[in-house]
CSV table of C-alpha atoms in Angstrom, one decimal:
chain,number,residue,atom,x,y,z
A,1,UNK,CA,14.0,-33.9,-154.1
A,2,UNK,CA,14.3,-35.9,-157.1
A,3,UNK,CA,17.7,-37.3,-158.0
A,4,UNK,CA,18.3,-35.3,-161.3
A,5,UNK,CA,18.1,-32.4,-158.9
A,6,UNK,CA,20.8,-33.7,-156.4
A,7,UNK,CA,23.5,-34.8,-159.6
A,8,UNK,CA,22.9,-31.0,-161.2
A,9,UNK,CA,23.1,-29.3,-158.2
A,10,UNK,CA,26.5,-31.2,-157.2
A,11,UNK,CA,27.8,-30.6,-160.8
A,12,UNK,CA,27.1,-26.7,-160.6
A,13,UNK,CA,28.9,-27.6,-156.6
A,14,UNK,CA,32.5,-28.8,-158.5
A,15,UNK,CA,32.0,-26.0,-161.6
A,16,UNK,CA,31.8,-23.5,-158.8
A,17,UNK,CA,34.9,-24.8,-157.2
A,18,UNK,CA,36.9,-25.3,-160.5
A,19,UNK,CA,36.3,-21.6,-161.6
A,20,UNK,CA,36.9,-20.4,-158.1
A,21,UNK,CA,40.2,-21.7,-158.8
A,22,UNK,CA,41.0,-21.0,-162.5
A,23,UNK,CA,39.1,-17.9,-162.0
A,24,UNK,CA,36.9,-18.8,-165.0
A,25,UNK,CA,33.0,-16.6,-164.3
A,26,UNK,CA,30.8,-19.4,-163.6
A,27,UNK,CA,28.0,-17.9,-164.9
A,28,UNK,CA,28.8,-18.4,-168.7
A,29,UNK,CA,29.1,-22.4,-167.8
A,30,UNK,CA,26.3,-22.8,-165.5
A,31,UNK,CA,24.0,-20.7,-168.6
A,32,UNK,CA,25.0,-23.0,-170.5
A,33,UNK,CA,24.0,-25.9,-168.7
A,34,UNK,CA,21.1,-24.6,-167.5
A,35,UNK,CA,19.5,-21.6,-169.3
A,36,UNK,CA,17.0,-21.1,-166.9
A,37,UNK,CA,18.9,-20.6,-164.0
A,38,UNK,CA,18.3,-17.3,-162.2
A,39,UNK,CA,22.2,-16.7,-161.4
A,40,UNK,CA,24.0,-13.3,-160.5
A,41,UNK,CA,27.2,-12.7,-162.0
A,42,UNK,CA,28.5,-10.6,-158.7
A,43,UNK,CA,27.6,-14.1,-157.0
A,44,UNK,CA,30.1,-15.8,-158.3
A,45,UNK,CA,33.0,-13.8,-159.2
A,46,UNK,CA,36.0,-13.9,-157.2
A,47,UNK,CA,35.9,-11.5,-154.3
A,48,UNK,CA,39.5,-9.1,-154.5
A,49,UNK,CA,41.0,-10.7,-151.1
A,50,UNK,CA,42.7,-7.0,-150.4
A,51,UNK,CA,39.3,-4.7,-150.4
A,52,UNK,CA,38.0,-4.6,-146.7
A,53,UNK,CA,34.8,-5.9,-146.1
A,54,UNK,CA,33.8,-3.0,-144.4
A,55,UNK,CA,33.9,0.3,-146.0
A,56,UNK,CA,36.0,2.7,-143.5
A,57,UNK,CA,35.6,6.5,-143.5
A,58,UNK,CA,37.8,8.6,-145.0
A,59,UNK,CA,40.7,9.8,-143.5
A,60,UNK,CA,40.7,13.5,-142.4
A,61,UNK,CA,42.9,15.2,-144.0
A,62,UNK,CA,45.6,17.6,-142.5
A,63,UNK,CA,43.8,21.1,-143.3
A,64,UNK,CA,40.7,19.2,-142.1
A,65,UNK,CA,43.1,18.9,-138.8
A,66,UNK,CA,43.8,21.8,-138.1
A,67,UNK,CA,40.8,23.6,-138.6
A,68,UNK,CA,39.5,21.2,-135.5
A,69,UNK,CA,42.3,21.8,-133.2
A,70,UNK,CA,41.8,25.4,-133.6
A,71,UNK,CA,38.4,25.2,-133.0
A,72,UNK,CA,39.2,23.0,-129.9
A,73,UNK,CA,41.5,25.6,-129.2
A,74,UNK,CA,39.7,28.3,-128.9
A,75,UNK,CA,36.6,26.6,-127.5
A,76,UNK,CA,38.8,25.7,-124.3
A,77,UNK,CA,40.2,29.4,-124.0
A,78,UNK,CA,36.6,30.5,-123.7
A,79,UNK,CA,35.8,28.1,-120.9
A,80,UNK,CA,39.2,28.9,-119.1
A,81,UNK,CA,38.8,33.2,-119.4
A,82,UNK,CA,39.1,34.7,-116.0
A,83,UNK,CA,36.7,37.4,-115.4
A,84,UNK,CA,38.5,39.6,-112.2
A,85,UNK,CA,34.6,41.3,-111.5
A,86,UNK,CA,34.1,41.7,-107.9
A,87,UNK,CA,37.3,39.5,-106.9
A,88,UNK,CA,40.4,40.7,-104.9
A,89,UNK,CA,43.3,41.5,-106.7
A,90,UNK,CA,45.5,39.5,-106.9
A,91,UNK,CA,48.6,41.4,-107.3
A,92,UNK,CA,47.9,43.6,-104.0
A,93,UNK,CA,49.0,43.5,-100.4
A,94,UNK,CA,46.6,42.0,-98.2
A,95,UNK,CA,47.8,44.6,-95.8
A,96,UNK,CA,47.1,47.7,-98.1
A,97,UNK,CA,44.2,49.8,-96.9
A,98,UNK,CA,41.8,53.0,-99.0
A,99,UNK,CA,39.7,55.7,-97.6
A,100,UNK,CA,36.3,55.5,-97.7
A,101,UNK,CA,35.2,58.9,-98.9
A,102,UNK,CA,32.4,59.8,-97.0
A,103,UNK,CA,32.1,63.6,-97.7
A,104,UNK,CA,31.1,64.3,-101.5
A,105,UNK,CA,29.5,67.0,-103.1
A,106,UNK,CA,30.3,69.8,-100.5
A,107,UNK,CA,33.1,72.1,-100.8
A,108,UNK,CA,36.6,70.9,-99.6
A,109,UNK,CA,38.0,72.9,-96.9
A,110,UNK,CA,41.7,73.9,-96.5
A,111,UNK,CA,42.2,70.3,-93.6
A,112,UNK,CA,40.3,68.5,-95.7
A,113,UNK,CA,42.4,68.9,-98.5
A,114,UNK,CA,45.1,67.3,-96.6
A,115,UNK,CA,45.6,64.0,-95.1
A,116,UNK,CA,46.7,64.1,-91.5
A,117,UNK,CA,50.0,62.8,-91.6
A,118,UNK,CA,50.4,65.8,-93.8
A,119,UNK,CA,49.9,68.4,-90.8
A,120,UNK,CA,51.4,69.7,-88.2
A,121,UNK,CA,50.5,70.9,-85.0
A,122,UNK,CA,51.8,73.9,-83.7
A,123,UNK,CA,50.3,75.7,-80.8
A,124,UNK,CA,46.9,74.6,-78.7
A,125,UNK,CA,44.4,77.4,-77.5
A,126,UNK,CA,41.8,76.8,-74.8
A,127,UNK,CA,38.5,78.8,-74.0
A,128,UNK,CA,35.1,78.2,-72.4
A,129,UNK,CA,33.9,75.6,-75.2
A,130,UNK,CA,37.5,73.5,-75.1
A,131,UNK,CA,40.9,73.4,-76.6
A,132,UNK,CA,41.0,74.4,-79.7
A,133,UNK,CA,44.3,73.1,-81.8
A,134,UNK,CA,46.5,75.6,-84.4
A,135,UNK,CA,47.5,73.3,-87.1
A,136,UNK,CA,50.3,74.3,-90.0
A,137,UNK,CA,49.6,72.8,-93.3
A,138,UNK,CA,51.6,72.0,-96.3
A,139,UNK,CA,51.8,75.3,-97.5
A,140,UNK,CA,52.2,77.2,-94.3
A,141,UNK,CA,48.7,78.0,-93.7
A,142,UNK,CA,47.5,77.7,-90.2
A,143,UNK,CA,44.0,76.8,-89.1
A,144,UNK,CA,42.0,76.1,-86.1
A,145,UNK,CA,40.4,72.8,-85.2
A,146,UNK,CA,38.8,71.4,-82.2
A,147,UNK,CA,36.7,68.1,-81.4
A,148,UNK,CA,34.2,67.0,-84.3
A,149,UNK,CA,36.1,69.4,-87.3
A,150,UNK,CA,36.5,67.1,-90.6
A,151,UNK,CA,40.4,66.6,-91.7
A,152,UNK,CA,41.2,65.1,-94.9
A,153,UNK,CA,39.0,62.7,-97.3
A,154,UNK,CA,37.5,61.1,-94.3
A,155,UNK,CA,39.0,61.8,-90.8
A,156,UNK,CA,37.6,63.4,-87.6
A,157,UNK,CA,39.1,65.2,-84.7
A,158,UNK,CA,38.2,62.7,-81.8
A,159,UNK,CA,40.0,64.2,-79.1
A,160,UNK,CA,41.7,66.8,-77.9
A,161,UNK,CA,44.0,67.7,-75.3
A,162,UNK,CA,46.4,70.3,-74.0
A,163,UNK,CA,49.4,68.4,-76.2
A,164,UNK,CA,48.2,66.4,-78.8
A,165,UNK,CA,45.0,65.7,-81.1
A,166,UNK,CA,43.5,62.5,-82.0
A,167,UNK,CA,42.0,62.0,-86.0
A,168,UNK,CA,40.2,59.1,-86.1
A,169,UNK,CA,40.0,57.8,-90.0
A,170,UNK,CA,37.6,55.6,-91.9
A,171,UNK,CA,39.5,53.3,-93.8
A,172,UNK,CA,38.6,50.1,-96.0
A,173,UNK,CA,40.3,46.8,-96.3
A,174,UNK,CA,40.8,45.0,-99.0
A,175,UNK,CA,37.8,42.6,-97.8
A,176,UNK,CA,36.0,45.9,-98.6
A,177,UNK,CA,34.9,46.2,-94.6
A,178,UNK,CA,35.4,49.4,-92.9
A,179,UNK,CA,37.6,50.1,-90.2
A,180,UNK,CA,38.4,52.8,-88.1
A,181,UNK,CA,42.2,54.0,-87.4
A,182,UNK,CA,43.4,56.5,-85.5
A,183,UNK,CA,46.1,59.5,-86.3
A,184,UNK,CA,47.9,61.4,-83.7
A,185,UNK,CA,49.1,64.8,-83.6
A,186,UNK,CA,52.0,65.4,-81.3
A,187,UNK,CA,52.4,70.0,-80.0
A,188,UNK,CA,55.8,68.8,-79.0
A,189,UNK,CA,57.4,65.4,-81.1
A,190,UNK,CA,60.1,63.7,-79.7
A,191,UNK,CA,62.7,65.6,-81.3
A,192,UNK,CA,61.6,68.9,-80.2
A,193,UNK,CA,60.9,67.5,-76.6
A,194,UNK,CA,64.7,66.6,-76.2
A,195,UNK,CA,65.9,70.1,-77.8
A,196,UNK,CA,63.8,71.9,-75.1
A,197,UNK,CA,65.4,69.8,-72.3
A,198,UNK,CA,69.0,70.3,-73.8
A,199,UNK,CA,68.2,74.2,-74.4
A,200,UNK,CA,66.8,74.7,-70.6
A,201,UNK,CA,70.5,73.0,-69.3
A,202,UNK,CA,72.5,76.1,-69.7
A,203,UNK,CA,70.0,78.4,-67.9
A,204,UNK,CA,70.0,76.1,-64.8
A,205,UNK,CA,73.7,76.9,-65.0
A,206,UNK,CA,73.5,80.3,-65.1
A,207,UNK,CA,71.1,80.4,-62.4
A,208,UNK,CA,73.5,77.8,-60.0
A,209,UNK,CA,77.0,80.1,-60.6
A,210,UNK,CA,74.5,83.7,-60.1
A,211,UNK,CA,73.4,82.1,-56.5
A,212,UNK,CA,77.3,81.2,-56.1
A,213,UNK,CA,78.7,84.4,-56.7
A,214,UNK,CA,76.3,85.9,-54.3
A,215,UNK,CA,77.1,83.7,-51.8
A,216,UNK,CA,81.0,84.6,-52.3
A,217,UNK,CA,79.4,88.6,-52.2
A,218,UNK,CA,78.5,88.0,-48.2
């Protein structure tokens, strides 16, 4: 490098610094030093110290906003939705139970229209095939049944004996299983049982003052 080179480049070197200072364009002095030099005028203007060197995005506005949370919004109520298909509900005893209906299509009839707890036994026959039950119903019909006859949605008589009647039910859970539970049909309840005692008291007492008499009589 020749030494005309090093003194202009070091004279261009202090110009620079000089405008960079007095804020003078450097390119008008430089031109006119050296016409031929290949100099951009963006090169060596002053640089506005308060615009960022890197260009951010813009800011998102408020409507911009909210148009984003709502889609958020509704994006996470679609991924939360509870779907209640085939699941327990929530809101019901554990200890509830349904019939299972196991007799459709046919005609109903007049016990299977009624539920046992509905019925009430009244009197008990008994012939060369079995005992055969008289039950009341709701509306003061009475029917026969005996062992295998169908009583409500989806009961059975089970047993039968010279007081009472056994219905055996099927019944679901609310695991959906079925289970089988059993009804009984009392000829004499409790109640009735201890007005029969009470009502047979006096009669004994008949009977002991007619045997005292007579023995007063000889």
């Amino acid at each position: 490098m020749s030494a005309v080179t090093r003194i202009a480049r070091s004279i261009i070197a202090v110009i620079t610094i000089l405008c960079w200072c007095s804020g003078v364009s450097a390119y008008a002095l430089v031109s006119e030093i050296d016409p031929a030099a290949n100099l951009s005028d963006d090169r060596w203007e002053r640089r506005d110290p308060f615009f960022p060197l890197i260009d951010f995005p813009q800011e998102i506005t408020s409507e911009s906003a909210s148009v984003v949370g709502v889609a958020a919004t509704t994006e996470q109520e679609e991924s939360y939705r509870y779907h209640s298909e085939g699941r327990r509900d929530p809101f019901r005893s554990i200890l509830d139970v349904e019939q299972s209906s196991v007799r459709t299509g046919a005609p109903l009839t007049p016990l299977e229209q009624f539920e046992p707890h509905q019925l009430r036994l009244v009197g008990m026959m008994w012939n060369s095939t079995g005992y055969h039950a008289l039950i009341e119903t709701p509306d003061g019909m009475a029917y026969t049944a005996r062992l295998g006859t169908a009583i409500g949605v989806s009961g059975t008589v089970s047993s039968v004996s010279e007081d009472h009647l056994v219905v055996q039910q099927s019944v679901r859970d609310v695991f959906g299983e079925n289970k089988f539970q059993e009804v009984e049909l009392n000829l004499y309840p409790d109640e009735e049982a201890v007005t029969l005692s009470e009502a047979s008291t006096p009669l004994e007492n008949q009977n002991t003052t007619q045997d005292d008499h007579d023995d007063e009589d000889e």
